[in-house]
Coordinates of C-alpha atoms in Angstrom, one line a residue:
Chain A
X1391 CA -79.9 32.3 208.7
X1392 CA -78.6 35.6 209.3
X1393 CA -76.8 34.2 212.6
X1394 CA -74.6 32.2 210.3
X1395 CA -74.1 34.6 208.4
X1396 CA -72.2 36.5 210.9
X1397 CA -70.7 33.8 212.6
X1398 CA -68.9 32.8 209.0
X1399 CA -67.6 36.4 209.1
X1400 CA -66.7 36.4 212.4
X1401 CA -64.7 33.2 212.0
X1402 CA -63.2 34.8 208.8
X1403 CA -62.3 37.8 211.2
X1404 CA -60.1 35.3 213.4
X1405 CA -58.5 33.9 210.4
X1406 CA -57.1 37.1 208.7
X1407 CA -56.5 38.3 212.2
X1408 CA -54.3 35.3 212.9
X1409 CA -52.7 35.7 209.9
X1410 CA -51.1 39.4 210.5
X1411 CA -50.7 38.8 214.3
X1412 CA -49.0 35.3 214.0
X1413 CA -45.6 36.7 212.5
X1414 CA -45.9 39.7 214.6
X1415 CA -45.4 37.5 217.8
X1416 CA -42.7 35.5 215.9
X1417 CA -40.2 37.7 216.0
X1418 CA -40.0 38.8 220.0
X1419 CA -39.3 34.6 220.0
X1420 CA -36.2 36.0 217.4
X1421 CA -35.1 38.3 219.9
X1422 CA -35.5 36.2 223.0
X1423 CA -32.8 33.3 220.9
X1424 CA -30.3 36.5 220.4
X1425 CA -30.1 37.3 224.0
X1426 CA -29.4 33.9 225.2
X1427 CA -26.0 34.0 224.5
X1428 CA -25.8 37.8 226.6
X1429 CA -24.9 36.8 230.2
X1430 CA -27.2 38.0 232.8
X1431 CA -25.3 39.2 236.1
X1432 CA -27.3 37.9 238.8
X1433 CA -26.1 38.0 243.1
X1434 CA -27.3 36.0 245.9
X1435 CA -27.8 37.3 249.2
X1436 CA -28.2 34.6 251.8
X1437 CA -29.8 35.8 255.1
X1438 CA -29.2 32.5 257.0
X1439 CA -24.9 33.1 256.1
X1440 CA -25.1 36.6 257.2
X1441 CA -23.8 37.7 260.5
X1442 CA -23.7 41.6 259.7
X1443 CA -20.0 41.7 259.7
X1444 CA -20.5 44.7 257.4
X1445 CA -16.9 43.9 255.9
X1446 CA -18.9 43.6 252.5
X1447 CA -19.7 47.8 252.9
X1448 CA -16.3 48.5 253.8
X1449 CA -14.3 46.3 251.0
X1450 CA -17.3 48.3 248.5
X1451 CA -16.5 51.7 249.6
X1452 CA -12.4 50.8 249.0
X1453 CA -13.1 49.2 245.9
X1454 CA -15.1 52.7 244.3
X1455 CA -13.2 55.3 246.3
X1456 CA -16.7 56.6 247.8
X1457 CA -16.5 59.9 250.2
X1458 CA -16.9 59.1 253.9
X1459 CA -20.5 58.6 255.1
X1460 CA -21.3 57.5 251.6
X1461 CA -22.1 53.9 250.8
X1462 CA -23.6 51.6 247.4
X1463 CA -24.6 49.2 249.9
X1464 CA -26.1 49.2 253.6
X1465 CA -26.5 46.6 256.3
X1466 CA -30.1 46.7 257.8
X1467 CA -30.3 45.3 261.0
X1468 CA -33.8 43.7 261.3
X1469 CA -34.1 41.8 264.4
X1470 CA -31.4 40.3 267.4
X1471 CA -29.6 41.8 269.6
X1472 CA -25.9 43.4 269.0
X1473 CA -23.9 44.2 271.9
X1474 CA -24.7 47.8 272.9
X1475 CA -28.1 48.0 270.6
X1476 CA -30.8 47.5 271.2
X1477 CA -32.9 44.7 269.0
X1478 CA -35.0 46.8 266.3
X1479 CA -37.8 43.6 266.3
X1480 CA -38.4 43.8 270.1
X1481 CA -37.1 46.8 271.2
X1482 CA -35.1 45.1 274.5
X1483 CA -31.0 45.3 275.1
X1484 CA -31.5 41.1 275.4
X1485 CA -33.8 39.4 273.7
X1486 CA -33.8 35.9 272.3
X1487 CA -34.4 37.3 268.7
X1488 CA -33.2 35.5 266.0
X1489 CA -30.2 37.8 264.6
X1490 CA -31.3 38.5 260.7
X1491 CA -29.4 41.5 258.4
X1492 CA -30.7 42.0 254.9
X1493 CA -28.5 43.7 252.1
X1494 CA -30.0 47.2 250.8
X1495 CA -28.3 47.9 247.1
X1496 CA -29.2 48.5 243.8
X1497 CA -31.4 45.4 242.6
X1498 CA -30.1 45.7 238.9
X1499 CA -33.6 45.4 237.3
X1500 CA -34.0 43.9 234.5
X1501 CA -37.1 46.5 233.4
X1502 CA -34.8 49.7 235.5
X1503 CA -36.9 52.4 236.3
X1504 CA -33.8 54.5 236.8
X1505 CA -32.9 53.9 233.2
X1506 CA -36.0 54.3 231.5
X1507 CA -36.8 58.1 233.4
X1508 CA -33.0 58.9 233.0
X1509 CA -33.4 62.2 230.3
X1510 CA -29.3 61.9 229.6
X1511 CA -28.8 58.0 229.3
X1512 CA -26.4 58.4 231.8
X1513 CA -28.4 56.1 234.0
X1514 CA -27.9 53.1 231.4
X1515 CA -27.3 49.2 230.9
X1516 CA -24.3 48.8 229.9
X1517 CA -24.0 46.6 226.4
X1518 CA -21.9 44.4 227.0
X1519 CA -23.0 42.9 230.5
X1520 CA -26.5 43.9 230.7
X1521 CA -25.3 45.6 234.0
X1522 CA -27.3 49.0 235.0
X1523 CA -24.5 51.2 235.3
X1524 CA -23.3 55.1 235.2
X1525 CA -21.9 57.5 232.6
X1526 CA -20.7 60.3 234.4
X1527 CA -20.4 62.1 232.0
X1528 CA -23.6 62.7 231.2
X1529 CA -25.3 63.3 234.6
X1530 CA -27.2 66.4 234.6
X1531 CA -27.7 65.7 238.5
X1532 CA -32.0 65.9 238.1
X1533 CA -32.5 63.2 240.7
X1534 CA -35.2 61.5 238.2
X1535 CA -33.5 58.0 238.5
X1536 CA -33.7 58.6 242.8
X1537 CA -37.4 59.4 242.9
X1538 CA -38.5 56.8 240.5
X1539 CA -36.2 53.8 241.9
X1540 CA -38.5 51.8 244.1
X1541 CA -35.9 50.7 246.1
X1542 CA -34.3 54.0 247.1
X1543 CA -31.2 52.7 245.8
X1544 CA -29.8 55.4 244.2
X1545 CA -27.6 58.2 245.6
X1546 CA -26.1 61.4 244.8
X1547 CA -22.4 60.9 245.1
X1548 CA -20.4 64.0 246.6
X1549 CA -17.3 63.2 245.2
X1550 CA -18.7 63.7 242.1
X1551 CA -21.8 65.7 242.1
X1552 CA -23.6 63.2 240.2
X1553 CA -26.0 60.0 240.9
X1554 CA -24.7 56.2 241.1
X1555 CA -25.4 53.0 242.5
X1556 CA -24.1 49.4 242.9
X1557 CA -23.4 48.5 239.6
X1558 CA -21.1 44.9 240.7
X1559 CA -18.1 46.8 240.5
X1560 CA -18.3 46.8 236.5
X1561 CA -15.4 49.1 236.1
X1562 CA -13.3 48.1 239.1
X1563 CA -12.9 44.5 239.7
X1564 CA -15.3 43.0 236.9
X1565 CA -13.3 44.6 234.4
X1566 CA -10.2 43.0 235.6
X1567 CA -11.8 39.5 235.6
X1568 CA -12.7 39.6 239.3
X1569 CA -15.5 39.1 241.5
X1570 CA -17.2 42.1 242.9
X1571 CA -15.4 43.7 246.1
X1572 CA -18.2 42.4 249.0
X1573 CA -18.0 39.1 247.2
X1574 CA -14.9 38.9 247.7
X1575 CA -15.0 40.2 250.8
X1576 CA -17.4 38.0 252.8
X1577 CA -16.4 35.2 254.8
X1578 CA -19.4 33.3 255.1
X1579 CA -20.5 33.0 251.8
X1580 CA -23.6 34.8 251.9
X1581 CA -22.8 36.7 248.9
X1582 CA -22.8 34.5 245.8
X1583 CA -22.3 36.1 242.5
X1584 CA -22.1 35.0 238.9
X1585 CA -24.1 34.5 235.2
X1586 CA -27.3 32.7 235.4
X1587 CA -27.5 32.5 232.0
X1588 CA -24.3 30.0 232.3
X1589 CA -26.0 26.8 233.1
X1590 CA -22.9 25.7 234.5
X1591 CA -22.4 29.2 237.0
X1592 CA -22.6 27.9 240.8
X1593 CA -25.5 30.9 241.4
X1594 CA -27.8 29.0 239.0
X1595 CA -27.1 25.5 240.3
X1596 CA -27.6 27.7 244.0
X1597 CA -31.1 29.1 242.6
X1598 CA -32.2 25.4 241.1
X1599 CA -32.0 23.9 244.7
X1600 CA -32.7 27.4 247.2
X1601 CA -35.6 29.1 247.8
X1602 CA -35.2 33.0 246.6
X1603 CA -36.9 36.1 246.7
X1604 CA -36.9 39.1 244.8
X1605 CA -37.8 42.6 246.9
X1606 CA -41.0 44.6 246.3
X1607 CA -42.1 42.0 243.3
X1608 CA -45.3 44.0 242.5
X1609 CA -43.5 46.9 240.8
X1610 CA -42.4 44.1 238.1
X1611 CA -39.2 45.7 237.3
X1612 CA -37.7 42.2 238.0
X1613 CA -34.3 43.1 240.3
X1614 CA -31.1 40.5 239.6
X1615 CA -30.6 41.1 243.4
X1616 CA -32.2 37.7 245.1
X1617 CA -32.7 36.8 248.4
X1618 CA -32.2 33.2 250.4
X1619 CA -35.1 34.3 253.3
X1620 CA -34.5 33.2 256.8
X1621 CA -38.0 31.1 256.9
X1622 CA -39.0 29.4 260.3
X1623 CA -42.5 27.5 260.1
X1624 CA -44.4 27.5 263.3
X1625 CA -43.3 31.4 263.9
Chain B
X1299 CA -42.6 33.2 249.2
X1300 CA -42.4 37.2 247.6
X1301 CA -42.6 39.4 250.5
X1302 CA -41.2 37.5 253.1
X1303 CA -38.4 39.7 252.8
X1304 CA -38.0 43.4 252.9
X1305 CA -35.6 46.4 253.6
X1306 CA -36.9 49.7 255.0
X1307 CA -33.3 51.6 254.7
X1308 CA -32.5 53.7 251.5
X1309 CA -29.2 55.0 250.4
X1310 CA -30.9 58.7 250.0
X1311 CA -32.7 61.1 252.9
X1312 CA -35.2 63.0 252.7
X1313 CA -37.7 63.8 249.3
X1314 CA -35.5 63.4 246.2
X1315 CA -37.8 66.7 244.3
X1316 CA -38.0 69.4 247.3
X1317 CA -40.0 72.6 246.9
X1318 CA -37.9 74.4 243.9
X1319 CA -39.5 71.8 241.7
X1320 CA -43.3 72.3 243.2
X1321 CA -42.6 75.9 242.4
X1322 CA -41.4 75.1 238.8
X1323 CA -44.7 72.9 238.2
X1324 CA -46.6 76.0 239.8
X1325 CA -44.7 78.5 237.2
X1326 CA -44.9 76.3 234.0
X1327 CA -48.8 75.7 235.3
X1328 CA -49.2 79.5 235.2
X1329 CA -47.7 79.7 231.8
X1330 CA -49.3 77.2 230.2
X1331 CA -52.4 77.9 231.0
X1332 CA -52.4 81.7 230.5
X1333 CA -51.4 81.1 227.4
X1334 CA -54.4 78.6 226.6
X1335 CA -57.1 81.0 228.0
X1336 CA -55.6 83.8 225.9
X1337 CA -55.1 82.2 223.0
X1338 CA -58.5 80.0 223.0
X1339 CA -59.8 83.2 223.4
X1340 CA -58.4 85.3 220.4
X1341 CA -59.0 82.4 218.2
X1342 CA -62.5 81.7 219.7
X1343 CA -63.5 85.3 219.3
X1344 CA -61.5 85.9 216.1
X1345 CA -59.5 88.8 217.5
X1346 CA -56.5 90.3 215.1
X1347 CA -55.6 93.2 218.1
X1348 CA -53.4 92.8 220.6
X1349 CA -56.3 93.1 223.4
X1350 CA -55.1 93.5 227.4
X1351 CA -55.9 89.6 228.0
X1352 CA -53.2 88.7 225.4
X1353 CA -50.5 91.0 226.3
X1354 CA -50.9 89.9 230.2
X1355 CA -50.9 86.4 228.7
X1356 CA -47.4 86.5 227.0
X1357 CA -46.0 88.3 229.5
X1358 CA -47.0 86.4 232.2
X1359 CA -46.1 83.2 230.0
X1360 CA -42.6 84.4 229.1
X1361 CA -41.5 85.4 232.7
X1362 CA -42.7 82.6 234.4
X1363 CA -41.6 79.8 232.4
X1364 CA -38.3 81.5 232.5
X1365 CA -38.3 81.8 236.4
X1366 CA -39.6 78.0 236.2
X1367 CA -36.4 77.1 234.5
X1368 CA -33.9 78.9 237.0
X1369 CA -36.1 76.7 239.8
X1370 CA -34.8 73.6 237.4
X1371 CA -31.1 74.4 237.0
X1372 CA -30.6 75.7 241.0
X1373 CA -32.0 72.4 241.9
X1374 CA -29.6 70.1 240.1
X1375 CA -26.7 68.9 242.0
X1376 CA -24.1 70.9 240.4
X1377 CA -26.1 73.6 238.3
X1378 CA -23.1 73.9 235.9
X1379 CA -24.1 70.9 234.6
X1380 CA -27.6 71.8 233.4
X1381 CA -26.2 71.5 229.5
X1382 CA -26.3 68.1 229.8
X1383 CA -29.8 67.8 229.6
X1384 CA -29.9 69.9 226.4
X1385 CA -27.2 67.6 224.5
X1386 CA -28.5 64.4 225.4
X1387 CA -31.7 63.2 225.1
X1388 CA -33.5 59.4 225.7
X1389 CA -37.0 59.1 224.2
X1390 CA -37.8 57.1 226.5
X1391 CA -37.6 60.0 229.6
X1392 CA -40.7 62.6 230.1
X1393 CA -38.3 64.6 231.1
X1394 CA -36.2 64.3 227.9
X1395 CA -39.3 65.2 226.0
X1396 CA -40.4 67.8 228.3
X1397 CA -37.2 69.2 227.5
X1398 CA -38.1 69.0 224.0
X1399 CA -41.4 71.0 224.1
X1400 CA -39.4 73.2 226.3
X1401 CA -37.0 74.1 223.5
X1402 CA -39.6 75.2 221.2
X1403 CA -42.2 76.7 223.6
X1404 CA -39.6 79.6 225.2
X1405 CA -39.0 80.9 222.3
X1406 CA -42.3 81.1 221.4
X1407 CA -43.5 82.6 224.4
X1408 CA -40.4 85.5 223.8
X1409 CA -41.5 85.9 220.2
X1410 CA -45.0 86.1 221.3
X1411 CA -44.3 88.8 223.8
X1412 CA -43.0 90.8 220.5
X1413 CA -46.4 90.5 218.6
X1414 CA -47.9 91.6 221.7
X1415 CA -45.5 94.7 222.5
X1416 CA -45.0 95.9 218.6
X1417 CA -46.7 99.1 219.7
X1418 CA -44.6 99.8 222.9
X1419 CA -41.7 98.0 221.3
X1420 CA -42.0 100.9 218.5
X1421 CA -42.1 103.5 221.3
X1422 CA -38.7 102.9 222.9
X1423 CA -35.7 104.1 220.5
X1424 CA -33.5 101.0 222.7
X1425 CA -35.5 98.3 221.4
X1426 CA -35.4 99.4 218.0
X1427 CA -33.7 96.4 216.9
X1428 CA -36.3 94.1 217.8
X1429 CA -37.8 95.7 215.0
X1430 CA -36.7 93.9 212.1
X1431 CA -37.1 90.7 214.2
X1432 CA -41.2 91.3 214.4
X1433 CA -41.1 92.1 210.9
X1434 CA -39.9 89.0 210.1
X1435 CA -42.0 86.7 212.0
X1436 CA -45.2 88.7 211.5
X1437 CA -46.4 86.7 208.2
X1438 CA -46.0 83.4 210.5
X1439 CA -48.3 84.4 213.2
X1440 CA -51.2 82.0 213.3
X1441 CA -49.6 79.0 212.7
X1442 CA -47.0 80.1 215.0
X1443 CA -49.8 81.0 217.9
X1444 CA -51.5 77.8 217.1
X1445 CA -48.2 75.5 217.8
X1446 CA -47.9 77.8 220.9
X1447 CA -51.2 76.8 221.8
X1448 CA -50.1 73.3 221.7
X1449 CA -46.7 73.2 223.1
X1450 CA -48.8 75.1 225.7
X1451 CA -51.1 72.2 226.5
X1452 CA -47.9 70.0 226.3
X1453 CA -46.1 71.9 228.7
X1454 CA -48.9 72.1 231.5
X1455 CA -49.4 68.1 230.9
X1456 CA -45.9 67.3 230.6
X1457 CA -45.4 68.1 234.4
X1458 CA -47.7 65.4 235.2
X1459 CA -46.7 63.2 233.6
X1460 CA -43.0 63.9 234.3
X1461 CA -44.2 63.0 238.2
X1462 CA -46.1 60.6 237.4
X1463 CA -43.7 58.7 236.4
X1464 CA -42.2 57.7 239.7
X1465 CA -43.6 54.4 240.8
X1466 CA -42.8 54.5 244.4
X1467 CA -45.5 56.4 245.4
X1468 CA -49.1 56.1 245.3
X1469 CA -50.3 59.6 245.5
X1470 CA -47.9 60.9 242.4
X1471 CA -48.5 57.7 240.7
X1472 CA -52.1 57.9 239.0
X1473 CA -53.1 58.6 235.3
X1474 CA -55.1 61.7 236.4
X1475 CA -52.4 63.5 237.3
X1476 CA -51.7 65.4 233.7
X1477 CA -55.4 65.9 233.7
X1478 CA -55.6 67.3 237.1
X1479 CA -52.2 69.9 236.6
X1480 CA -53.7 71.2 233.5
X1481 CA -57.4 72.2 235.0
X1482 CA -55.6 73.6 238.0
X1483 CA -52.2 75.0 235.5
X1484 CA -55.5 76.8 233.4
X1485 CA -57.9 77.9 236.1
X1486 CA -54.5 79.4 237.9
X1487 CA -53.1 81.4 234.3
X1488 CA -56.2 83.0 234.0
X1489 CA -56.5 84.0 237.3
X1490 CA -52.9 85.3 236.5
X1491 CA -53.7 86.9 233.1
X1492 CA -56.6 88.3 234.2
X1493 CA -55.3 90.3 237.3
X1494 CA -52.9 91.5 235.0
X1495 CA -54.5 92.4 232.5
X1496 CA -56.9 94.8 234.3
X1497 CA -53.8 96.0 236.5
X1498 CA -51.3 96.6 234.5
X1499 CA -52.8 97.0 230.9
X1500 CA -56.0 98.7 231.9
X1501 CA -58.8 95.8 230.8
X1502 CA -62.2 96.9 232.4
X1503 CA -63.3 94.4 235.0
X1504 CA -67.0 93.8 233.2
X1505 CA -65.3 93.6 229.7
X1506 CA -66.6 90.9 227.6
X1507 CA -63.6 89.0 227.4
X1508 CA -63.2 88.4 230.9
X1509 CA -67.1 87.9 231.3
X1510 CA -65.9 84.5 229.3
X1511 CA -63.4 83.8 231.4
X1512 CA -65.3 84.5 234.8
X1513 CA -68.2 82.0 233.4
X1514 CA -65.4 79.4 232.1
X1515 CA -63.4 79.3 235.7
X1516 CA -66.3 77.5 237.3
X1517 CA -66.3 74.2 235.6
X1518 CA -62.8 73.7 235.4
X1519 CA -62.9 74.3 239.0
X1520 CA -65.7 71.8 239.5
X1521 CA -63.0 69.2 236.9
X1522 CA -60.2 70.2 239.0
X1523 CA -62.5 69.0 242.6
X1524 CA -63.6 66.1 240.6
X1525 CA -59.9 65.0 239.6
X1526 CA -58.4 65.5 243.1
X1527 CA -61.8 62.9 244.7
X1528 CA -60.5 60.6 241.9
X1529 CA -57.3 60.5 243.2
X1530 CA -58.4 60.0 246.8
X1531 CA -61.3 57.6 245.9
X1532 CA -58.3 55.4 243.9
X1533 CA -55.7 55.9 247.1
X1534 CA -59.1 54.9 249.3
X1535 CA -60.0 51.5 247.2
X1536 CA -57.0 50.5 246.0
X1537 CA -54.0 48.2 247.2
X1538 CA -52.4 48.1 250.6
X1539 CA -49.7 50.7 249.2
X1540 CA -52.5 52.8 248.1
X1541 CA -54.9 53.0 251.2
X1542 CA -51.4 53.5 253.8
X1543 CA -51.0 56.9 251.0
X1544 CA -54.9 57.7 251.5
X1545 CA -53.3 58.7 255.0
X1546 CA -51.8 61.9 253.0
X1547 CA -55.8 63.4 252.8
X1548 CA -56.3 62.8 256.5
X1549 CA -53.1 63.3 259.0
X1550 CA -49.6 65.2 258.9
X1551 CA -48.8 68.6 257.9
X1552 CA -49.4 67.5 254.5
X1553 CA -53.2 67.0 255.2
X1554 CA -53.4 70.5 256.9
X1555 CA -52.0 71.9 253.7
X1556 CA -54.4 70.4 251.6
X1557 CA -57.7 71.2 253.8
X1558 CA -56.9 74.8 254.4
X1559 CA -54.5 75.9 251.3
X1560 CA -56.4 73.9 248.1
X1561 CA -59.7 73.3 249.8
X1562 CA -59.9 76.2 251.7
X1563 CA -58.3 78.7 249.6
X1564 CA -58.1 76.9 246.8
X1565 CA -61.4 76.3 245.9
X1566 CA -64.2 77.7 249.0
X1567 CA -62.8 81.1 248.6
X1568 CA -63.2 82.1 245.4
X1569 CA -66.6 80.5 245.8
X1570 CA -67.5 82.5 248.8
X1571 CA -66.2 85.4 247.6
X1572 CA -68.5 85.6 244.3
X1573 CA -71.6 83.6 245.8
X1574 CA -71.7 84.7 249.4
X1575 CA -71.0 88.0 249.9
X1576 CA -73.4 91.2 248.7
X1577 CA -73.7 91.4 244.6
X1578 CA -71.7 95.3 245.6
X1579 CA -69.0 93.1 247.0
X1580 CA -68.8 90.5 244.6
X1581 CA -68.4 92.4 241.7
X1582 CA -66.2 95.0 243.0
X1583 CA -62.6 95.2 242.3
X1584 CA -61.5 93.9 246.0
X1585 CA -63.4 90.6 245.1
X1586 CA -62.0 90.2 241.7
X1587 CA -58.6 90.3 242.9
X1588 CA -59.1 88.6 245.9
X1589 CA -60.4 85.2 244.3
X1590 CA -57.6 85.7 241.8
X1591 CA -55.2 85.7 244.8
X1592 CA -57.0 82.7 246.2
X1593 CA -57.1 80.4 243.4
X1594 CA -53.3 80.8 242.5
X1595 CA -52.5 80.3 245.9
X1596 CA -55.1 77.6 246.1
X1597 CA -52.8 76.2 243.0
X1598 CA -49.4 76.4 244.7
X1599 CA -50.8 74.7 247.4
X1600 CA -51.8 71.6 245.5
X1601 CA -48.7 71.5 243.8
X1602 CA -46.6 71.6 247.4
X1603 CA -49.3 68.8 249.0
X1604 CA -48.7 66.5 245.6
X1605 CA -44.7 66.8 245.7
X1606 CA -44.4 66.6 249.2
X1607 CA -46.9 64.5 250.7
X1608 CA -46.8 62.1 247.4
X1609 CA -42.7 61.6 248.1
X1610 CA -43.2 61.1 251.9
X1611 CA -45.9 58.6 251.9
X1612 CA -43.5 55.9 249.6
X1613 CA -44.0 52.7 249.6

């Protein structure tokens, strides 16, 4: 008898528990149909286009005026020889390595660790785009945002004592209705840029069909920045 | 497919917090936590005086914090910049809140430092204008030493968390952090206070007050041990990121910091001092201030081996 008793209440538990958290998880479905119209600035970095040119570095560091030595994005050399180098999967001058770069920037999370530790807000997304960006105004120079960015994407910039990363070029070419400088830049298309929240954009109709990865996936702070692998089966 | 790609480069050298910021987390360690033994104390014991524990508290409190805080601003990029951080504020930064309990806990440290120096304050005809001041605040004194109490809690946890924070590597990134910096940020402040209070304000060794404090200093040490194995045992068990930081404990520089400065130190020579040497020894004067010495260096030590070691073994 009394076993019934408590299932009843138990079952009465559920409903008035279903009752008070039903509408609470109604209205993060609100927010999701807000943001749909919000483009979401995603860019494509094919490994199989890359040669390692680094043109893409050099039309950046034009395009935002960076100090020499100073760079928003990197060419790493993973494996194949150069001319002169020697090939950093093998070690050897000549080696029949395949030849594979990989782009090192800032991944424009979607959940920025950069932005949430940033004490000013001068680490920020900006409204309008969704794009993590800079106010430079407001950098206290703490180097927060550069410890707690898994990807050690973040830099101090000398030119103006305070941090930054790649933000697309928001404020340079995207403001004048142009594709970001290394997009631009590359001849091989291995840079692809656009809104993937455009169902029309050629980056999603290139992420429907291609095989992409995100980098360091476990820290979940879900980068923009995705990746077209060089993948060989049988290696 | 995730993982098949991966960069090893970064577009910054080198640890992004060098050893200014250890030394601020040592400093607002040491005033936090003198200020918690002191204060637990006078409310513990229901003391109205201003006893030689107290007065070594506040000042201890006050000067550190503020030597903490000139650790902050010289380690900023440009230091001129430093107002920034007091203008703007994001809630969702531990540093922005530190900042916060900051605001509100120098003060209180400075106006504590007056309750505790009326006497002297009274003495010297320059200071007279403090005076009026101490008057002032004299009818808010408890609840004023009770938020102190509290901000000074804050502060010593808010520097783990504030580290803790930062994802990327294993050995900073663990929820026993805040617990860990305030056992070690208390066992340190009063082994600060307590040196100065015998030294400078003339507190007898056996008193009854630091009798208290001498039996207390053994189980947060004994928190403080078990904090530090949980970190390890977590680093040990845990993910492939986690065991390659476990490395920290057992090779490098890092790991010869941590076996002779915190172990060693740290923690086996306060013990030897007071259980292995002659009872003449161990309650002499020498001994007293030599465990002191050793469990604030002990301290410092941990603080260097967590900020270095946990920013070079990323993953």
């Amino acid at each position: 008898m009394s076993e019934n008793i408590e299932r009843r209440r138990f079952l009465k538990g559920i409903g008035a528990a279903s009752l008070i958290m039903g509408p609470m998880g109604c209205t993060s479905v609100k927010e999701d149909s807000n943001n749909a119209n919000k483009p979401h600035y995603v860019m494509v970095f094919d490994q199989n286009k890359c040669t390692g040119c680094g043109e893409c570095k050099q039309a950046c560091n034009a395009a935002n005026n960076l100090p020499e030595g100073v760079s928003k994005c990197l060419m790493e050399h993973q494996s194949g020889g150069v001319e002169g180098q020697a090939c950093p999967h093998c070690g050897k001058e000549e080696c029949n390595c395949e030849r594979k770069f990989v782009r090192v920037s800032c991944q424009q999370c979607k959940n920025a660790p950069c932005v949430t530790v940033c004490p000013t807000g001068a680490a920020h997304k900006d409204p309008e785009t969704g794009i993590v960006t800079m106010d430079d105004s407001k950098c206290a120079g703490c180097k927060y945002c550069i410890g707690a960015c898994p990807y050690n994407a973040r830099f101090i910039n000398e030119n103006t004592d305070v941090a930054d990363n790649c933000d697309f070029c928001l404020t340079s070419k995207l403001a004048k209705g142009e594709l970001p400088a290394c997009v631009q830049q590359c001849k091989y298309d291995a840079l692809v840029f656009g809104d993937s929240n455009d169902p029309n954009s050629y980056v999603n109709k290139l992420l429907a069909v291609k095989d992409s990865v995100r980098m360091k996936p476990q820290f979940g702070t879900e980068p923009s920045l995705r990746y077209i692998p060089v993948v060989k089966l049988g290696v | 497919m995730d993982g098949s790609m991966e960069f090893t480069m970064g577009l910054s050298e080198g640890v992004a917090w060098p050893w200014p910021i250890a030394v601020y987390l040592f400093l607002a360690g040491i005033s936090g936590g003198a200020l918690v033994v002191a204060l637990a104390i006078r409310f513990f014991k229901g003391q109205t005086a201003n006893t030689p524990l107290y007065k070594a508290a506040a000042l201890i409190s006050f000067v550190t914090i503020s030597l903490g805080m000139l650790c902050l601003v010289l380690d900023l990029t440009n230091p001129l910049f430093f107002w920034r951080i007091l203008v703007f504020y994001n809630f969702t930064s531990v540093m922005s809140l530190g900042v916060i309990a900051l605001c509100a806990y120098i003060p209180l440290t400075a106006v504590l430092c007056l309750y505790a120096f009326e006497d002297e304050i009274k003495a010297i005809p320059a200071l007279s204008i403090l005076l009026p001041v101490i008057k002032l605040l004299k009818p808010i004194r408890r609840p004023l030493e009770i938020l102190t109490l509290i901000l000074a809690v804050s502060v010593c946890a808010y520097t783990g968390f504030l580290i803790s924070a930062l994802i990327r590597f294993p050995l900073i990134n663990t929820a026993v952090l805040p617990a860990l910096f305030i056992a070690s940020g208390v066992s340190a402040g009063a082994a600060a206070s307590k040196m100065v209070s015998v030294l400078v304000f003339k507190e007898d060794i056996h008193s009854s007050e630091l009798k208290l404090l001498h039996g207390a200093e053994w189980p947060i040490m004994i928190a403080e041990i078990l904090f530090i194995v949980m970190i390890a045992m977590s680093l040990a068990t845990g993910n492939e990121g986690a065991q390659s930081a476990f490395a920290a404990f057992t090779s490098g520089v890092w790991a010869n910091l941590f076996w002779v400065g915190v172990v060693g130190v740290g923690f086996l020579g306060p013990i030897l001092v007071n259980f292995f040497t002659g009872k003449t020894f161990s309650h002499s004067a020498k001994a007293f201030y030599l465990s002191g010495v050793c469990v604030i260096s002990g301290m410092m030590c941990l603080r260097l081996f967590i900020l270095y070691a946990g920013q070079t073994y990323a993953i």
